[in-house]
PDB file of C-alpha atoms and ligand atoms in Angstrom:
ATOM      1  CA  MET A 150     -44.245 177.490 -30.635  1.00 80.00           C
ATOM      2  CA  ILE A 151     -42.700 174.723 -28.549  1.00 93.00           C
ATOM      3  CA  ASP A 152     -38.903 174.939 -28.334  1.00 96.00           C
ATOM      4  CA  ALA A 153     -36.045 174.269 -25.907  1.00 96.00           C
ATOM      5  CA  ALA A 154     -37.136 177.184 -23.701  1.00 97.00           C
ATOM      6  CA  THR A 155     -40.761 176.022 -23.316  1.00 98.00           C
ATOM      7  CA  ARG A 156     -41.773 175.819 -19.659  1.00 98.00           C
ATOM      8  CA  LEU A 157     -43.753 172.813 -18.476  1.00 98.00           C
ATOM      9  CA  TYR A 158     -46.918 172.888 -16.311  1.00 98.00           C
ATOM     10  CA  CYS A 159     -49.185 169.932 -15.619  1.00 98.00           C
ATOM     11  CA  VAL A 160     -52.009 168.332 -13.674  1.00 98.00           C
ATOM     12  CA  PHE A 161     -51.521 165.220 -11.539  1.00 96.00           C
ATOM     13  CA  GLY A 162     -54.566 163.036 -10.910  1.00 95.00           C
ATOM     14  CA  ASN A 163     -56.069 159.592 -11.356  1.00 94.00           C
ATOM     15  CA  PRO A 164     -58.224 159.375 -13.375  1.00 88.00           C
ATOM     16  CA  VAL A 165     -57.283 162.548 -15.237  1.00 92.00           C
ATOM     17  CA  ARG A 166     -58.117 161.906 -18.898  1.00 88.00           C
ATOM     18  CA  HIS A 167     -61.425 163.834 -18.562  1.00 84.00           C
ATOM     19  CA  SER A 168     -59.613 166.932 -17.200  1.00 89.00           C
ATOM     20  CA  LYS A 169     -60.461 170.270 -18.791  1.00 91.00           C
ATOM     21  CA  GLY A 170     -57.237 171.772 -17.333  1.00 95.00           C
ATOM     22  CA  PRO A 171     -55.156 171.422 -20.517  1.00 96.00           C
ATOM     23  CA  LEU A 172     -57.887 173.123 -22.593  1.00 94.00           C
ATOM     24  CA  ILE A 173     -58.060 176.064 -20.210  1.00 95.00           C
ATOM     25  CA  HIS A 174     -54.408 176.653 -19.391  1.00 97.00           C
ATOM     26  CA  ASN A 175     -52.930 176.103 -22.869  1.00 97.00           C
ATOM     27  CA  GLU A 176     -55.442 178.568 -24.324  1.00 96.00           C
ATOM     28  CA  ALA A 177     -54.526 181.118 -21.650  1.00 97.00           C
ATOM     29  CA  PHE A 178     -50.755 180.646 -22.278  1.00 98.00           C
ATOM     30  CA  LYS A 179     -51.369 181.206 -26.003  1.00 97.00           C
ATOM     31  CA  ASP A 180     -53.576 184.233 -25.340  1.00 97.00           C
ATOM     32  CA  LYS A 181     -50.911 185.851 -23.132  1.00 98.00           C
ATOM     33  CA  GLY A 182     -47.979 184.922 -25.450  1.00 97.00           C
ATOM     34  CA  ILE A 183     -46.303 182.755 -22.798  1.00 98.00           C
ATOM     35  CA  ASN A 184     -43.954 180.014 -24.033  1.00 98.00           C
ATOM     36  CA  ALA A 185     -45.356 177.211 -21.874  1.00 98.00           C
ATOM     37  CA  VAL A 186     -47.302 173.994 -22.195  1.00 98.00           C
ATOM     38  CA  TYR A 187     -49.702 172.251 -19.754  1.00 98.00           C
ATOM     39  CA  LEU A 188     -50.103 168.465 -19.837  1.00 98.00           C
ATOM     40  CA  ALA A 189     -52.210 165.915 -17.928  1.00 97.00           C
ATOM     41  CA  PHE A 190     -50.313 163.148 -16.111  1.00 98.00           C
ATOM     42  CA  GLU A 191     -52.214 160.170 -14.743  1.00 97.00           C
ATOM     43  CA  VAL A 192     -49.995 159.069 -11.856  1.00 97.00           C
ATOM     44  CA  GLN A 193     -50.142 156.389  -9.160  1.00 97.00           C
ATOM     45  CA  ASP A 194     -48.036 157.932  -6.431  1.00 97.00           C
ATOM     46  CA  ALA A 195     -47.907 161.475  -4.973  1.00 97.00           C
ATOM     47  CA  ALA A 196     -44.250 161.197  -3.858  1.00 98.00           C
ATOM     48  CA  LYS A 197     -43.089 160.134  -7.318  1.00 98.00           C
ATOM     49  CA  ALA A 198     -45.144 162.891  -8.960  1.00 98.00           C
ATOM     50  CA  VAL A 199     -43.446 165.513  -6.757  1.00 98.00           C
ATOM     51  CA  GLN A 200     -40.055 163.965  -7.529  1.00 98.00           C
ATOM     52  CA  ALA A 201     -40.863 164.408 -11.242  1.00 98.00           C
ATOM     53  CA  VAL A 202     -41.577 168.112 -10.644  1.00 98.00           C
ATOM     54  CA  ARG A 203     -38.138 168.498  -9.067  1.00 98.00           C
ATOM     55  CA  THR A 204     -36.294 166.361 -11.657  1.00 98.00           C
ATOM     56  CA  LEU A 205     -37.880 167.933 -14.748  1.00 97.00           C
ATOM     57  CA  ASP A 206     -38.066 171.439 -13.221  1.00 98.00           C
ATOM     58  CA  ILE A 207     -41.832 171.556 -13.893  1.00 98.00           C
ATOM     59  CA  GLN A 208     -42.820 175.159 -13.110  1.00 98.00           C
ATOM     60  CA  GLY A 209     -46.243 174.492 -11.658  1.00 98.00           C
ATOM     61  CA  ALA A 210     -48.808 171.744 -11.198  1.00 98.00           C
ATOM     62  CA  SER A 211     -52.508 171.377 -10.543  1.00 98.00           C
ATOM     63  CA  VAL A 212     -53.324 168.527  -8.169  1.00 97.00           C
ATOM     64  CA  THR A 213     -56.625 166.693  -8.365  1.00 94.00           C
ATOM     65  CA  ILE A 214     -58.412 163.570  -7.073  1.00 88.00           C
ATOM     66  CA  PRO A 215     -57.069 161.576  -5.248  1.00 91.00           C
ATOM     67  CA  PHE A 216     -53.832 163.449  -4.416  1.00 95.00           C
ATOM     68  CA  LYS A 217     -54.924 166.796  -2.917  1.00 94.00           C
ATOM     69  CA  GLU A 218     -54.230 165.577   0.635  1.00 94.00           C
ATOM     70  CA  SER A 219     -51.385 163.102   0.105  1.00 96.00           C
ATOM     71  CA  ILE A 220     -49.288 165.551  -1.941  1.00 97.00           C
ATOM     72  CA  MET A 221     -48.916 167.801   1.116  1.00 98.00           C
ATOM     73  CA  ALA A 222     -46.333 165.530   2.774  1.00 98.00           C
ATOM     74  CA  HIS A 223     -43.945 165.843  -0.170  1.00 98.00           C
ATOM     75  CA  ILE A 224     -43.703 169.581  -0.891  1.00 98.00           C
ATOM     76  CA  ASP A 225     -41.583 172.213   0.868  1.00 98.00           C
ATOM     77  CA  TRP A 226     -44.062 174.861   2.084  1.00 98.00           C
ATOM     78  CA  ILE A 227     -47.848 175.036   2.497  1.00 98.00           C
ATOM     79  CA  ASP A 228     -49.911 178.198   2.502  1.00 97.00           C
ATOM     80  CA  PRO A 229     -51.763 178.624   5.866  1.00 96.00           C
ATOM     81  CA  LEU A 230     -55.208 178.580   4.161  1.00 95.00           C
ATOM     82  CA  ALA A 231     -54.395 175.323   2.329  1.00 96.00           C
ATOM     83  CA  ARG A 232     -53.092 173.922   5.631  1.00 96.00           C
ATOM     84  CA  ALA A 233     -56.365 174.843   7.381  1.00 94.00           C
ATOM     85  CA  ILE A 234     -58.429 173.275   4.571  1.00 94.00           C
ATOM     86  CA  GLY A 235     -56.173 170.210   4.575  1.00 94.00           C
ATOM     87  CA  ALA A 236     -55.811 170.102   0.786  1.00 94.00           C
ATOM     88  CA  VAL A 237     -53.432 171.483  -1.856  1.00 96.00           C
ATOM     89  CA  ASN A 238     -54.644 171.827  -5.452  1.00 96.00           C
ATOM     90  CA  THR A 239     -51.786 173.975  -6.744  1.00 98.00           C
ATOM     91  CA  ILE A 240     -47.989 173.594  -6.641  1.00 98.00           C
ATOM     92  CA  VAL A 241     -45.752 176.534  -7.528  1.00 98.00           C
ATOM     93  CA  ASN A 242     -42.064 175.831  -8.220  1.00 98.00           C
ATOM     94  CA  GLU A 243     -40.208 178.895  -6.936  1.00 98.00           C
ATOM     95  CA  ASP A 244     -36.557 178.348  -7.901  1.00 97.00           C
ATOM     96  CA  GLY A 245     -36.689 174.730  -6.769  1.00 98.00           C
ATOM     97  CA  VAL A 246     -38.816 175.348  -3.645  1.00 98.00           C
ATOM     98  CA  LEU A 247     -42.216 173.675  -4.089  1.00 98.00           C
ATOM     99  CA  LYS A 248     -45.029 175.723  -2.535  1.00 98.00           C
ATOM    100  CA  GLY A 249     -48.605 174.458  -2.083  1.00 98.00           C
ATOM    101  CA  TYR A 250     -51.822 176.508  -2.287  1.00 98.00           C
ATOM    102  CA  ASN A 251     -55.576 175.887  -2.396  1.00 97.00           C
ATOM    103  CA  THR A 252     -57.343 177.964  -5.051  1.00 97.00           C
ATOM    104  CA  ASP A 253     -60.643 176.000  -4.782  1.00 96.00           C
ATOM    105  CA  CYS A 254     -61.573 177.925  -1.641  1.00 95.00           C
ATOM    106  CA  LEU A 255     -61.727 181.454  -3.032  1.00 93.00           C
ATOM    107  CA  ALA A 256     -62.995 180.106  -6.370  1.00 95.00           C
ATOM    108  CA  ALA A 257     -66.036 178.567  -4.671  1.00 93.00           C
ATOM    109  CA  VAL A 258     -67.296 181.922  -3.464  1.00 94.00           C
ATOM    110  CA  VAL A 259     -66.535 183.888  -6.664  1.00 92.00           C
ATOM    111  CA  PRO A 260     -69.912 183.035  -8.292  1.00 92.00           C
ATOM    112  CA  LEU A 261     -71.805 183.517  -4.983  1.00 94.00           C
ATOM    113  CA  VAL A 262     -70.399 186.850  -3.790  1.00 92.00           C
ATOM    114  CA  PRO A 263     -72.488 188.931  -6.231  1.00 92.00           C
ATOM    115  CA  LEU A 264     -75.633 187.267  -4.799  1.00 91.00           C
ATOM    116  CA  GLY A 265     -74.605 187.929  -1.179  1.00 92.00           C
ATOM    117  CA  ILE A 266     -73.422 185.339   1.346  1.00 96.00           C
ATOM    118  CA  SER A 267     -73.129 187.218   4.636  1.00 96.00           C
ATOM    119  CA  GLY A 268     -75.891 186.159   7.061  1.00 95.00           C
ATOM    120  CA  LYS A 269     -77.406 183.687   4.586  1.00 97.00           C
ATOM    121  CA  THR A 270     -78.014 180.048   5.581  1.00 97.00           C
ATOM    122  CA  VAL A 271     -75.826 177.933   3.331  1.00 98.00           C
ATOM    123  CA  CYS A 272     -76.310 174.154   3.235  1.00 98.00           C
ATOM    124  CA  ILE A 273     -73.170 172.352   2.059  1.00 98.00           C
ATOM    125  CA  VAL A 274     -73.782 168.773   0.926  1.00 98.00           C
ATOM    126  CA  GLY A 275     -70.604 166.721   1.408  1.00 97.00           C
ATOM    127  CA  ALA A 276     -67.525 166.722   3.614  1.00 96.00           C
ATOM    128  CA  GLY A 277     -64.688 165.764   1.245  1.00 91.00           C
ATOM    129  CA  GLY A 278     -61.915 167.923  -0.195  1.00 89.00           C
ATOM    130  CA  ALA A 279     -64.210 170.187  -2.232  1.00 92.00           C
ATOM    131  CA  ALA A 280     -66.549 170.602   0.764  1.00 95.00           C
ATOM    132  CA  ARG A 281     -63.677 171.696   3.014  1.00 95.00           C
ATOM    133  CA  ALA A 282     -62.561 174.327   0.497  1.00 95.00           C
ATOM    134  CA  VAL A 283     -66.132 175.561  -0.069  1.00 96.00           C
ATOM    135  CA  ALA A 284     -66.881 175.642   3.685  1.00 97.00           C
ATOM    136  CA  HIS A 285     -63.778 177.735   4.467  1.00 96.00           C
ATOM    137  CA  GLY A 286     -64.686 180.120   1.648  1.00 95.00           C
ATOM    138  CA  ILE A 287     -68.281 180.531   2.859  1.00 97.00           C
ATOM    139  CA  ALA A 288     -67.113 180.931   6.485  1.00 96.00           C
ATOM    140  CA  ALA A 289     -64.735 183.712   5.402  1.00 94.00           C
ATOM    141  CA  GLU A 290     -67.746 185.524   3.884  1.00 95.00           C
ATOM    142  CA  ASN A 291     -69.737 185.092   7.141  1.00 96.00           C
ATOM    143  CA  GLY A 292     -72.305 182.652   5.803  1.00 97.00           C
ATOM    144  CA  ASP A 293     -74.304 180.624   8.349  1.00 97.00           C
ATOM    145  CA  ILE A 294     -73.252 177.089   7.381  1.00 98.00           C
ATOM    146  CA  ILE A 295     -75.094 173.769   7.711  1.00 98.00           C
ATOM    147  CA  ILE A 296     -73.135 170.656   6.702  1.00 98.00           C
ATOM    148  CA  THR A 297     -74.804 167.406   5.682  1.00 98.00           C
ATOM    149  CA  ASN A 298     -72.915 164.281   4.634  1.00 98.00           C
ATOM    150  CA  ARG A 299     -73.432 160.547   4.117  1.00 97.00           C
ATOM    151  CA  THR A 300     -70.696 159.694   6.655  1.00 97.00           C
ATOM    152  CA  GLU A 301     -71.804 161.576   9.758  1.00 97.00           C
ATOM    153  CA  GLN A 302     -68.447 161.519  11.523  1.00 98.00           C
ATOM    154  CA  LYS A 303     -66.746 163.305   8.607  1.00 96.00           C
ATOM    155  CA  GLY A 304     -69.585 165.811   8.349  1.00 98.00           C
ATOM    156  CA  GLN A 305     -69.489 166.562  12.060  1.00 98.00           C
ATOM    157  CA  ALA A 306     -65.701 167.021  11.987  1.00 97.00           C
ATOM    158  CA  LEU A 307     -65.957 169.551   9.138  1.00 97.00           C
ATOM    159  CA  ALA A 308     -68.824 171.361  10.863  1.00 98.00           C
ATOM    160  CA  GLU A 309     -66.676 171.805  13.988  1.00 97.00           C
ATOM    161  CA  THR A 310     -63.755 173.198  11.972  1.00 96.00           C
ATOM    162  CA  VAL A 311     -65.818 175.981  10.403  1.00 96.00           C
ATOM    163  CA  ASN A 312     -68.113 176.581  13.380  1.00 97.00           C
ATOM    164  CA  ALA A 313     -71.164 175.206  11.558  1.00 98.00           C
ATOM    165  CA  ARG A 314     -74.143 172.966  12.359  1.00 97.00           C
ATOM    166  CA  PHE A 315     -74.316 169.360  11.158  1.00 98.00           C
ATOM    167  CA  ILE A 316     -77.528 167.702   9.946  1.00 97.00           C
ATOM    168  CA  PRO A 317     -77.774 163.975   9.049  1.00 97.00           C
ATOM    169  CA  ALA A 318     -78.581 163.261   5.389  1.00 94.00           C
ATOM    170  CA  ASN A 319     -82.068 161.949   6.213  1.00 93.00           C
ATOM    171  CA  GLU A 320     -83.017 165.271   7.852  1.00 95.00           C
ATOM    172  CA  VAL A 321     -82.132 167.720   5.049  1.00 93.00           C
ATOM    173  CA  THR A 322     -85.784 168.254   4.159  1.00 91.00           C
ATOM    174  CA  LYS A 323     -86.144 170.103   7.512  1.00 91.00           C
ATOM    175  CA  ILE A 324     -83.546 172.726   6.532  1.00 89.00           C
ATOM    176  CA  GLN A 325     -84.615 176.248   5.601  1.00 90.00           C
ATOM    177  CA  ALA A 326     -81.583 177.211   3.507  1.00 96.00           C
ATOM    178  CA  ASP A 327     -81.020 180.249   1.287  1.00 97.00           C
ATOM    179  CA  VAL A 328     -78.207 178.540  -0.614  1.00 98.00           C
ATOM    180  CA  VAL A 329     -77.607 174.821  -1.301  1.00 98.00           C
ATOM    181  CA  ILE A 330     -74.185 173.728  -2.585  1.00 98.00           C
ATOM    182  CA  ASN A 331     -73.493 170.180  -3.732  1.00 98.00           C
ATOM    183  CA  THR A 332     -69.815 169.353  -3.200  1.00 97.00           C
ATOM    184  CA  THR A 333     -70.128 165.564  -3.573  1.00 96.00           C
ATOM    185  CA  SER A 334     -69.390 163.597  -6.734  1.00 92.00           C
ATOM    186  CA  ILE A 335     -73.072 162.629  -6.990  1.00 96.00           C
ATOM    187  CA  GLY A 336     -74.332 163.856 -10.352  1.00 95.00           C
ATOM    188  CA  MET A 337     -70.882 163.590 -11.918  1.00 91.00           C
ATOM    189  CA  ILE A 338     -70.221 161.033 -14.675  1.00 86.00           C
ATOM    190  CA  PRO A 339     -70.585 158.050 -14.072  1.00 87.00           C
ATOM    191  CA  LYS A 340     -73.111 158.990 -11.324  1.00 88.00           C
ATOM    192  CA  ALA A 341     -74.902 161.469 -13.613  1.00 93.00           C
ATOM    193  CA  ASP A 342     -78.302 159.825 -13.072  1.00 95.00           C
ATOM    194  CA  GLN A 343     -78.113 160.415  -9.286  1.00 96.00           C
ATOM    195  CA  ILE A 344     -79.172 163.517  -7.358  1.00 97.00           C
ATOM    196  CA  SER A 345     -77.409 164.905  -4.287  1.00 96.00           C
ATOM    197  CA  PHE A 346     -80.300 166.771  -2.618  1.00 97.00           C
ATOM    198  CA  PRO A 347     -84.036 165.908  -2.482  1.00 96.00           C
ATOM    199  CA  PRO A 348     -85.837 168.010  -5.154  1.00 96.00           C
ATOM    200  CA  ASP A 349     -88.879 168.296  -2.850  1.00 94.00           C
ATOM    201  CA  ALA A 350     -86.780 170.342  -0.416  1.00 95.00           C
ATOM    202  CA  LEU A 351     -85.976 172.997  -3.061  1.00 97.00           C
ATOM    203  CA  THR A 352     -87.974 176.233  -3.200  1.00 96.00           C
ATOM    204  CA  SER A 353     -87.929 179.006  -5.806  1.00 97.00           C
ATOM    205  CA  ASP A 354     -86.192 181.540  -3.519  1.00 97.00           C
ATOM    206  CA  MET A 355     -83.091 179.335  -3.169  1.00 97.00           C
ATOM    207  CA  VAL A 356     -79.722 179.643  -4.898  1.00 97.00           C
ATOM    208  CA  VAL A 357     -78.516 176.167  -5.891  1.00 98.00           C
ATOM    209  CA  MET A 358     -74.884 175.605  -6.841  1.00 98.00           C
ATOM    210  CA  ASP A 359     -73.226 172.376  -7.992  1.00 98.00           C
ATOM    211  CA  VAL A 360     -69.421 172.026  -8.009  1.00 96.00           C
ATOM    212  CA  VAL A 361     -69.716 169.087 -10.425  1.00 94.00           C
ATOM    213  CA  TYR A 362     -68.874 170.261 -13.958  1.00 89.00           C
ATOM    214  CA  ALA A 363     -69.070 166.995 -15.926  1.00 85.00           C
ATOM    215  CA  PRO A 364     -71.871 167.208 -16.957  1.00 90.00           C
ATOM    216  CA  LEU A 365     -72.522 170.940 -16.609  1.00 91.00           C
ATOM    217  CA  ARG A 366     -76.291 170.440 -16.188  1.00 94.00           C
ATOM    218  CA  THR A 367     -76.518 167.964 -13.308  1.00 97.00           C
ATOM    219  CA  ARG A 368     -79.808 166.442 -12.186  1.00 98.00           C
ATOM    220  CA  LEU A 369     -79.699 168.755  -9.171  1.00 98.00           C
ATOM    221  CA  LEU A 370     -79.426 171.861 -11.357  1.00 98.00           C
ATOM    222  CA  ASP A 371     -82.182 170.584 -13.641  1.00 98.00           C
ATOM    223  CA  ALA A 372     -84.491 170.048 -10.651  1.00 98.00           C
ATOM    224  CA  ALA A 373     -83.556 173.458  -9.220  1.00 98.00           C
ATOM    225  CA  GLN A 374     -84.256 175.174 -12.528  1.00 98.00           C
ATOM    226  CA  GLN A 375     -87.662 173.483 -12.724  1.00 98.00           C
ATOM    227  CA  LYS A 376     -88.443 174.845  -9.231  1.00 97.00           C
ATOM    228  CA  GLY A 377     -87.460 178.354 -10.334  1.00 98.00           C
ATOM    229  CA  CYS A 378     -84.265 178.562  -8.233  1.00 98.00           C
ATOM    230  CA  THR A 379     -81.202 180.597  -9.239  1.00 97.00           C
ATOM    231  CA  THR A 380     -78.625 178.031 -10.423  1.00 97.00           C
ATOM    232  CA  ILE A 381     -74.817 178.128 -10.625  1.00 96.00           C
ATOM    233  CA  ASP A 382     -72.928 175.358 -12.427  1.00 95.00           C
ATOM    234  CA  GLY A 383     -69.492 173.940 -11.567  1.00 95.00           C
ATOM    235  CA  LEU A 384     -67.738 175.651 -14.462  1.00 94.00           C
ATOM    236  CA  SER A 385     -67.782 179.041 -12.699  1.00 92.00           C
ATOM    237  CA  MET A 386     -65.760 177.630  -9.790  1.00 94.00           C
ATOM    238  CA  PHE A 387     -63.549 175.561 -12.074  1.00 95.00           C
ATOM    239  CA  ILE A 388     -62.574 178.589 -14.188  1.00 95.00           C
ATOM    240  CA  ALA A 389     -61.985 180.709 -11.073  1.00 96.00           C
ATOM    241  CA  GLN A 390     -59.666 178.124  -9.459  1.00 97.00           C
ATOM    242  CA  ALA A 391     -57.746 177.729 -12.723  1.00 97.00           C
ATOM    243  CA  ALA A 392     -57.427 181.507 -13.164  1.00 97.00           C
ATOM    244  CA  ALA A 393     -55.996 181.793  -9.648  1.00 97.00           C
ATOM    245  CA  GLN A 394     -53.493 179.016 -10.427  1.00 98.00           C
ATOM    246  CA  PHE A 395     -52.431 180.756 -13.633  1.00 98.00           C
ATOM    247  CA  GLU A 396     -51.835 183.961 -11.712  1.00 98.00           C
ATOM    248  CA  LEU A 397     -49.784 182.178  -9.029  1.00 98.00           C
ATOM    249  CA  TRP A 398     -47.623 180.564 -11.729  1.00 98.00           C
ATOM    250  CA  THR A 399     -47.100 183.516 -14.078  1.00 98.00           C
ATOM    251  CA  GLY A 400     -47.984 186.667 -12.128  1.00 98.00           C
ATOM    252  CA  ILE A 401     -50.378 187.477 -14.998  1.00 98.00           C
ATOM    253  CA  THR A 402     -54.181 187.664 -14.701  1.00 98.00           C
ATOM    254  CA  PRO A 403     -55.670 185.459 -17.450  1.00 98.00           C
ATOM    255  CA  ASP A 404     -58.732 186.361 -19.497  1.00 97.00           C
ATOM    256  CA  THR A 405     -61.400 184.074 -17.989  1.00 95.00           C
ATOM    257  CA  ASP A 406     -63.610 184.525 -21.074  1.00 94.00           C
ATOM    258  CA  VAL A 407     -60.822 182.977 -23.181  1.00 95.00           C
ATOM    259  CA  MET A 408     -60.547 180.076 -20.704  1.00 94.00           C
ATOM    260  CA  ARG A 409     -64.307 179.525 -20.567  1.00 91.00           C
ATOM    261  CA  GLY A 410     -64.763 179.917 -24.327  1.00 87.00           C
ATOM    262  CA  ASN A 411     -62.338 177.122 -25.135  1.00 76.00           C
ATOM    263  CA  ILE A 412     -64.187 174.708 -22.838  1.00 78.00           C
ATOM    264  CA  LEU A 413     -67.598 175.562 -24.201  1.00 72.00           C
ATOM    265  CA  THR A 414     -66.483 175.106 -27.813  1.00 67.00           C
ATOM    266  CA  THR A 415     -64.659 171.810 -27.143  1.00 60.00           C
ATOM    267  CA  ASP A 416     -66.649 168.640 -26.586  1.00 50.00           C
TER     268      ASP A 416
HETATM  269  P1  NAP B 514     -63.912 163.537  -2.062  1.00 66.01           P
HETATM  270  O1  NAP B 514     -62.921 164.211  -1.185  1.00 66.01           O
HETATM  271  O2  NAP B 514     -63.708 162.110  -2.435  1.00 66.01           O
HETATM  272  O3  NAP B 514     -65.367 163.700  -1.340  1.00 66.01           O
HETATM  273  C1  NAP B 514     -66.491 163.085  -1.891  1.00 66.01           C
HETATM  274  C2  NAP B 514     -67.746 163.508  -1.129  1.00 66.01           C
HETATM  275  O4  NAP B 514     -68.866 162.954  -1.832  1.00 66.01           O
HETATM  276  C3  NAP B 514     -67.830 162.981   0.308  1.00 66.01           C
HETATM  277  O5  NAP B 514     -68.558 163.886   1.090  1.00 66.01           O
HETATM  278  C4  NAP B 514     -68.631 161.674   0.097  1.00 66.01           C
HETATM  279  O6  NAP B 514     -69.349 161.278   1.256  1.00 66.01           O
HETATM  280  C5  NAP B 514     -69.620 162.110  -0.948  1.00 66.01           C
HETATM  281  N1  NAP B 514     -70.147 160.978  -1.716  1.00 66.01           N
HETATM  282  C6  NAP B 514     -69.524 160.301  -2.716  1.00 66.01           C
HETATM  283  N2  NAP B 514     -70.342 159.345  -3.198  1.00 66.01           N
HETATM  284  C7  NAP B 514     -71.494 159.418  -2.478  1.00 66.01           C
HETATM  285  C8  NAP B 514     -72.726 158.698  -2.514  1.00 66.01           C
HETATM  286  N3  NAP B 514     -72.928 157.693  -3.385  1.00 66.01           N
HETATM  287  N4  NAP B 514     -73.702 159.047  -1.645  1.00 66.01           N
HETATM  288  C9  NAP B 514     -73.515 160.067  -0.756  1.00 66.01           C
HETATM  289  N5  NAP B 514     -72.360 160.790  -0.689  1.00 66.01           N
HETATM  290  C10 NAP B 514     -71.375 160.459  -1.534  1.00 66.01           C
HETATM  291  O7  NAP B 514     -64.060 164.301  -3.472  1.00 66.01           O
HETATM  292  P2  NAP B 514     -63.850 165.873  -3.727  1.00 66.01           P
HETATM  293  O8  NAP B 514     -62.414 166.134  -4.053  1.00 66.01           O
HETATM  294  O9  NAP B 514     -64.464 166.618  -2.611  1.00 66.01           O
HETATM  295  O10 NAP B 514     -64.658 166.084  -5.098  1.00 66.01           O
HETATM  296  C11 NAP B 514     -66.067 166.033  -5.116  1.00 66.01           C
HETATM  297  C12 NAP B 514     -66.606 166.608  -6.418  1.00 66.01           C
HETATM  298  O11 NAP B 514     -66.248 167.982  -6.523  1.00 66.01           O
HETATM  299  C13 NAP B 514     -66.041 165.942  -7.674  1.00 66.01           C
HETATM  300  O12 NAP B 514     -67.109 165.743  -8.577  1.00 66.01           O
HETATM  301  C14 NAP B 514     -65.063 166.972  -8.224  1.00 66.01           C
HETATM  302  O13 NAP B 514     -64.912 166.898  -9.635  1.00 66.01           O
HETATM  303  C15 NAP B 514     -65.762 168.251  -7.822  1.00 66.01           C
HETATM  304  N6  NAP B 514     -64.865 169.430  -7.751  1.00 66.01           N
HETATM  305  C16 NAP B 514     -65.151 170.499  -8.546  1.00 66.01           C
HETATM  306  C17 NAP B 514     -64.347 171.620  -8.484  1.00 66.01           C
HETATM  307  C18 NAP B 514     -64.650 172.807  -9.381  1.00 66.01           C
HETATM  308  O14 NAP B 514     -63.765 173.656  -9.542  1.00 66.01           O
HETATM  309  N7  NAP B 514     -65.842 172.928  -9.938  1.00 66.01           N
HETATM  310  C19 NAP B 514     -63.270 171.681  -7.611  1.00 66.01           C
HETATM  311  C20 NAP B 514     -63.023 170.578  -6.785  1.00 66.01           C
HETATM  312  C21 NAP B 514     -63.830 169.447  -6.867  1.00 66.01           C
HETATM  313  P3  NAP B 514     -68.663 160.349   2.377  1.00 66.01           P
HETATM  314  O15 NAP B 514     -67.888 161.281   3.265  1.00 66.01           O
HETATM  315  O16 NAP B 514     -69.788 159.703   3.053  1.00 66.01           O
HETATM  316  O17 NAP B 514     -67.762 159.385   1.652  1.00 66.01           O
END
């Protein structure tokens, strides 16, 4: 029931109309009997979005493309891990003090930990915000990281930060990786017909993960499945980062099956 005591949570992004955040968080609030609502706001300006949080006393916000970096200048405190990654995807309003966190990082390794990361060669395709979060997560689990990216300078900079090797995009076929993770937007609508890693370089003993979750079955995951690889889709990471946000906001661990179920049953 929405009434005068209902607490407001939201996501800021642009574009944001495709966001699955409202489906996940509202279902979890309902499941846990919390009087709160989560809305999607398509905004133009990070500073004005943060001002809205303060003015309307919004209790928490998810932050997505393209504001994960620019929002950092406008909040009051940044968690050291989010500072190291250089991106905030979660704002927590603690009695008027706006705190920033990055839940993408731990979420990225949640689906991989059961398969083992330590000592494995992990090729991360991309060097944007998602790549930085994934790379810090894999580094924390002692994976041996190789970064490849279209813009070499950005790829090299990320590789240095996490003590990894960099390989130019045209040399990825030479890599002997145990795990390949696409962190670029290649494969995501409207680039769903594109593929982020050459299928010829995939072998059946590899684990292939895609952080893209729209669509869930990307061309990369299709190719990997055809080669007999173990595949992990972007929903696992998406649910894990949302669950961590929910916990930061409410102190309550959500039921991830409830979150996942509502996405899978909603087109
Ligand atoms: P970003 O910071 O803009 O980075 C985009 C990355 O993709 C860069 O490495 C960029 O390379 C590369 N790229 C884009 N178009 C390319 C092309 N045509 N050819 C080669 N490389 C290309 O974006 P982001 O925030 O990292 O997000 C990337 C993807 O991750 C999005 O699809 C997003 O939805 C997804 N994501 C998923 C989750 C989850 O929970 N599952 C969480 C976060 C993000 P350059 O450096 O050369 O530009």
